[in-house]
Each structure stands twice: as structure tokens, then as C-alpha cells.
PDB file of C-alpha atoms in Angstrom:
ATOM      1  CA  UNK A   8     257.856 -61.840  95.540  1.00  0.00           C
ATOM      2  CA  UNK A   9     255.620 -64.723  94.760  1.00  0.00           C
ATOM      3  CA  UNK A  10     256.982 -67.647  92.877  1.00  0.00           C
ATOM      4  CA  UNK A  11     254.781 -69.315  90.328  1.00  0.00           C
ATOM      5  CA  UNK A  12     254.817 -73.051  90.444  1.00  0.00           C
ATOM      6  CA  UNK A  13     255.145 -74.626  87.019  1.00  0.00           C
ATOM      7  CA  UNK A  14     252.297 -77.046  86.142  1.00  0.00           C
ATOM      8  CA  UNK A  15     252.737 -80.421  84.481  1.00  0.00           C
ATOM      9  CA  UNK A  16     251.901 -79.797  80.823  1.00  0.00           C
ATOM     10  CA  UNK A  17     252.124 -83.368  79.499  1.00  0.00           C
ATOM     11  CA  UNK A  18     248.406 -83.423  78.589  1.00  0.00           C
ATOM     12  CA  UNK A  19     246.889 -85.229  75.628  1.00  0.00           C
ATOM     13  CA  UNK A  20     249.354 -86.476  73.091  1.00  0.00           C
ATOM     14  CA  UNK A  21     249.022 -88.110  69.732  1.00  0.00           C
ATOM     15  CA  UNK A  22     251.278 -90.989  70.733  1.00  0.00           C
ATOM     16  CA  UNK A  23     249.213 -91.607  73.879  1.00  0.00           C
ATOM     17  CA  UNK A  24     245.958 -91.727  71.929  1.00  0.00           C
ATOM     18  CA  UNK A  25     247.482 -94.137  69.406  1.00  0.00           C
ATOM     19  CA  UNK A  26     248.557 -96.403  72.249  1.00  0.00           C
ATOM     20  CA  UNK A  27     245.030 -96.348  73.753  1.00  0.00           C
ATOM     21  CA  UNK A  28     243.544 -97.076  70.335  1.00  0.00           C
ATOM     22  CA  UNK A  29     245.917-100.015  69.906  1.00  0.00           C
ATOM     23  CA  UNK A  30     244.790-101.451  73.273  1.00  0.00           C
ATOM     24  CA  UNK A  31     241.138-101.010  72.289  1.00  0.00           C
ATOM     25  CA  UNK A  32     241.698-102.740  68.926  1.00  0.00           C
ATOM     26  CA  UNK A  33     243.398-105.632  70.701  1.00  0.00           C
ATOM     27  CA  UNK A  34     240.429-106.220  73.036  1.00  0.00           C
ATOM     28  CA  UNK A  35     237.529-105.737  70.585  1.00  0.00           C
ATOM     29  CA  UNK A  36     237.978-109.114  68.829  1.00  0.00           C
ATOM     30  CA  UNK A  37     238.030-110.799  72.236  1.00  0.00           C
ATOM     31  CA  UNK A  38     234.749-109.125  73.111  1.00  0.00           C
ATOM     32  CA  UNK A  39     233.182-110.282  69.833  1.00  0.00           C
ATOM     33  CA  UNK A  40     234.438-113.845  70.362  1.00  0.00           C
ATOM     34  CA  UNK A  41     233.103-113.824  73.938  1.00  0.00           C
ATOM     35  CA  UNK A  42     229.584-112.751  72.872  1.00  0.00           C
ATOM     36  CA  UNK A  43     229.441-115.204  69.974  1.00  0.00           C
ATOM     37  CA  UNK A  44     230.501-117.984  72.337  1.00  0.00           C
ATOM     38  CA  UNK A  45     227.802-116.950  74.837  1.00  0.00           C
ATOM     39  CA  UNK A  46     225.164-117.087  72.084  1.00  0.00           C
ATOM     40  CA  UNK A  47     226.302-120.601  71.196  1.00  0.00           C
ATOM     41  CA  UNK A  48     226.253-121.705  74.833  1.00  0.00           C
ATOM     42  CA  UNK A  49     222.787-120.196  75.269  1.00  0.00           C
ATOM     43  CA  UNK A  50     221.476-122.213  72.306  1.00  0.00           C
ATOM     44  CA  UNK A  51     223.062-125.417  73.624  1.00  0.00           C
ATOM     45  CA  UNK A  52     221.630-124.990  77.125  1.00  0.00           C
ATOM     46  CA  UNK A  53     218.132-124.165  75.893  1.00  0.00           C
ATOM     47  CA  UNK A  54     215.638-126.336  77.773  1.00  0.00           C
ATOM     48  CA  UNK A  55     213.747-127.198  74.587  1.00  0.00           C
ATOM     49  CA  UNK A  56     216.923-128.323  72.865  1.00  0.00           C
ATOM     50  CA  UNK A  57     217.916-130.511  75.826  1.00  0.00           C
ATOM     51  CA  UNK A  58     214.426-131.975  75.969  1.00  0.00           C
ATOM     52  CA  UNK A  59     214.573-132.863  72.252  1.00  0.00           C
ATOM     53  CA  UNK A  60     217.932-134.623  72.748  1.00  0.00           C
ATOM     54  CA  UNK A  61     216.494-136.598  75.674  1.00  0.00           C
ATOM     55  CA  UNK A  62     213.460-137.602  73.559  1.00  0.00           C
ATOM     56  CA  UNK A  63     215.774-138.613  70.744  1.00  0.00           C
ATOM     57  CA  UNK A  64     217.893-140.767  73.031  1.00  0.00           C
ATOM     58  CA  UNK A  65     214.826-142.442  74.608  1.00  0.00           C
ATOM     59  CA  UNK A  66     213.219-143.103  71.195  1.00  0.00           C
ATOM     60  CA  UNK A  67     216.428-144.792  69.992  1.00  0.00           C
ATOM     61  CA  UNK A  68     216.133-147.285  72.878  1.00  0.00           C
ATOM     62  CA  UNK A  69     212.714-148.388  71.569  1.00  0.00           C
ATOM     63  CA  UNK A  70     214.042-148.989  68.056  1.00  0.00           C
ATOM     64  CA  UNK A  71     216.270-151.990  68.801  1.00  0.00           C
ATOM     65  CA  UNK A  72     214.922-155.525  68.315  1.00  0.00           C
ATOM     66  CA  UNK A  73     211.574-154.322  66.938  1.00  0.00           C
ATOM     67  CA  UNK A  74     208.973-156.972  66.057  1.00  0.00           C
ATOM     68  CA  UNK A  75     207.007-154.446  63.947  1.00  0.00           C
ATOM     69  CA  UNK A  76     206.724-150.725  63.444  1.00  0.00           C
ATOM     70  CA  UNK A  77     204.039-148.677  61.706  1.00  0.00           C
ATOM     71  CA  UNK A  78     203.075-145.061  61.246  1.00  0.00           C
ATOM     72  CA  UNK A  79     199.753-144.112  62.896  1.00  0.00           C
ATOM     73  CA  UNK A  80     197.461-141.072  63.085  1.00  0.00           C
ATOM     74  CA  UNK A  81     198.221-139.871  59.543  1.00  0.00           C
ATOM     75  CA  UNK A  82     201.933-139.633  60.257  1.00  0.00           C
ATOM     76  CA  UNK A  83     201.813-137.913  63.666  1.00  0.00           C
ATOM     77  CA  UNK A  84     202.757-141.070  65.579  1.00  0.00           C
ATOM     78  CA  UNK A  85     204.300-144.518  65.431  1.00  0.00           C
ATOM     79  CA  UNK A  86     203.341-147.889  66.906  1.00  0.00           C
ATOM     80  CA  UNK A  87     206.203-150.163  67.921  1.00  0.00           C
ATOM     81  CA  UNK A  88     205.855-153.804  68.839  1.00  0.00           C
ATOM     82  CA  UNK A  89     208.864-154.905  70.863  1.00  0.00           C
ATOM     83  CA  UNK A  90     208.979-158.251  72.694  1.00  0.00           C
ATOM     84  CA  UNK A  91     205.171-158.508  72.571  1.00  0.00           C
ATOM     85  CA  UNK A  92     204.735-155.068  74.116  1.00  0.00           C
ATOM     86  CA  UNK A  93     203.008-152.367  72.120  1.00  0.00           C
ATOM     87  CA  UNK A  94     204.189-148.750  72.421  1.00  0.00           C
ATOM     88  CA  UNK A  95     202.498-145.738  70.790  1.00  0.00           C
ATOM     89  CA  UNK A  96     204.556-142.590  70.494  1.00  0.00           C
ATOM     90  CA  UNK A  97     202.403-139.807  69.113  1.00  0.00           C
ATOM     91  CA  UNK A  98     201.701-136.105  69.011  1.00  0.00           C
ATOM     92  CA  UNK A  99     199.040-135.241  71.571  1.00  0.00           C
ATOM     93  CA  UNK A 100     198.097-131.593  71.690  1.00  0.00           C
ATOM     94  CA  UNK A 101     201.412-129.728  71.935  1.00  0.00           C
ATOM     95  CA  UNK A 102     203.473-132.675  73.256  1.00  0.00           C
ATOM     96  CA  UNK A 103     204.753-136.083  72.291  1.00  0.00           C
ATOM     97  CA  UNK A 104     203.464-138.825  74.543  1.00  0.00           C
ATOM     98  CA  UNK A 105     204.170-142.510  74.926  1.00  0.00           C
ATOM     99  CA  UNK A 106     201.505-145.114  75.732  1.00  0.00           C
ATOM    100  CA  UNK A 107     201.975-148.782  76.537  1.00  0.00           C
ATOM    101  CA  UNK A 108     199.153-150.953  75.158  1.00  0.00           C
ATOM    102  CA  UNK A 109     197.257-147.689  74.428  1.00  0.00           C
ATOM    103  CA  UNK A 110     197.011-146.894  78.129  1.00  0.00           C
ATOM    104  CA  UNK A 111     198.690-144.285  80.279  1.00  0.00           C
ATOM    105  CA  UNK A 112     200.233-141.082  79.245  1.00  0.00           C
ATOM    106  CA  UNK A 113     203.992-140.497  79.587  1.00  0.00           C
ATOM    107  CA  UNK A 114     205.166-137.131  78.271  1.00  0.00           C
ATOM    108  CA  UNK A 115     208.340-137.383  76.163  1.00  0.00           C
ATOM    109  CA  UNK A 116     208.628-133.856  74.689  1.00  0.00           C
ATOM    110  CA  UNK A 117     206.648-130.597  75.073  1.00  0.00           C
ATOM    111  CA  UNK A 118     206.059-127.251  73.343  1.00  0.00           C
ATOM    112  CA  UNK A 119     205.606-128.758  69.887  1.00  0.00           C
ATOM    113  CA  UNK A 120     203.556-127.225  67.102  1.00  0.00           C
ATOM    114  CA  UNK A 121     203.709-130.317  64.883  1.00  0.00           C
ATOM    115  CA  UNK A 122     205.581-133.573  64.549  1.00  0.00           C
ATOM    116  CA  UNK A 123     205.592-136.141  61.758  1.00  0.00           C
ATOM    117  CA  UNK A 124     207.035-139.626  61.473  1.00  0.00           C
ATOM    118  CA  UNK A 125     207.979-141.356  58.216  1.00  0.00           C
ATOM    119  CA  UNK A 126     209.302-144.847  57.509  1.00  0.00           C
ATOM    120  CA  UNK A 127     211.736-145.512  54.676  1.00  0.00           C
ATOM    121  CA  UNK A 128     213.023-149.081  54.642  1.00  0.00           C
ATOM    122  CA  UNK A 129     214.683-149.596  58.002  1.00  0.00           C
ATOM    123  CA  UNK A 130     214.937-145.835  58.645  1.00  0.00           C
ATOM    124  CA  UNK A 131     212.587-143.752  60.727  1.00  0.00           C
ATOM    125  CA  UNK A 132     212.568-140.008  60.105  1.00  0.00           C
ATOM    126  CA  UNK A 133     211.098-137.590  62.625  1.00  0.00           C
ATOM    127  CA  UNK A 134     210.379-133.922  61.739  1.00  0.00           C
ATOM    128  CA  UNK A 135     209.306-131.572  64.529  1.00  0.00           C
ATOM    129  CA  UNK A 136     208.311-127.922  64.616  1.00  0.00           C
ATOM    130  CA  UNK A 137     208.376-126.293  68.055  1.00  0.00           C
ATOM    131  CA  UNK A 138     206.041-123.574  69.304  1.00  0.00           C
ATOM    132  CA  UNK A 139     208.803-120.969  69.022  1.00  0.00           C
ATOM    133  CA  UNK A 140     209.319-121.795  65.332  1.00  0.00           C
ATOM    134  CA  UNK A 141     212.504-123.819  65.742  1.00  0.00           C
ATOM    135  CA  UNK A 142     212.623-127.028  63.748  1.00  0.00           C
ATOM    136  CA  UNK A 143     214.360-130.336  64.426  1.00  0.00           C
ATOM    137  CA  UNK A 144     214.699-133.519  62.530  1.00  0.00           C
ATOM    138  CA  UNK A 145     216.242-136.860  63.298  1.00  0.00           C
ATOM    139  CA  UNK A 146     216.801-140.096  61.450  1.00  0.00           C
ATOM    140  CA  UNK A 147     217.021-143.457  63.158  1.00  0.00           C
ATOM    141  CA  UNK A 148     217.846-146.949  61.976  1.00  0.00           C
ATOM    142  CA  UNK A 149     215.738-149.615  63.643  1.00  0.00           C
ATOM    143  CA  UNK A 150     216.623-153.313  63.899  1.00  0.00           C
ATOM    144  CA  UNK A 151     214.247-156.234  63.724  1.00  0.00           C
ATOM    145  CA  UNK A 152     214.177-158.898  66.391  1.00  0.00           C
ATOM    146  CA  UNK A 153     215.705-162.216  65.470  1.00  0.00           C
ATOM    147  CA  UNK A 154     213.134-164.953  65.007  1.00  0.00           C
TER     148      UNK A 154
END
């Protein structure tokens, strides 16, 4: 006669499903941490953010040994006299530009909706609103040239 071969009847077990659930629960926090880290990295590598930091660094270099500094254009720019050289840094359209002796046009930051400068003692405050709605502000301490 024919012999019937016995099949493996291990199948789906409660213990097996608990083990799989435990593995899933162990990896889910890692997935959440990974995606939150990627969001943070994406914000830090944003071109607009990097451009703002470069502008901030460059502006700081003009604020040492200042002969005079004044706010111009109703607060949308500043005029810096440094070693008998006049620099204007101002909002022009949707960008911040720098001019030397009110000539030329060097772009310092782009994609701005508005930017305002304010002096308070020896502090300069800059408030910027970007075209995408993001805001940035910075505060600088400037030093006067020795006479």
C-alpha cells in the first residue's frame, strides 16, 4: 500500500509571534531616531542656512575697529566706516548686498523677504525673514578703532 508522508506541522505559534513582535519593538525606536536625525541634518545642510552663516561670519569681520557705524535706509541697511573705507550693507530687492564707497554690488545673502538692522550701544542686531518664511536673527558686538 501507499505510505503517507507526515508533513511538518510546526506552523504559526504564539511564542514565535511574540518573538517577532519583540524584534519589531526593538527596531522601531532606532527607526524613529534615524528619521529625526535625518530631519536635523537636512535643516543644517540647507543652502539658505549655510548662506546665512557665511553672511554672519563675513559681517563680523567688518565690525572690528570701526570708525563709525550708522543705520541707513530706514533700518534696512548699515553704513560702516573702517580705516577710511565706507561700506554699505543693505537689503536690495530680495538680497543683502555690500557696496564700497556706494559703488559696486557684491551679493552677501539671497532669498530674503525683509531684513532690518538696529544699533543698541555697541551692539548691532540683525533680523531677517527669508522668502520661505524662516526667520533668523543675530547680535554682534562691534569695536571702535583706537585713535
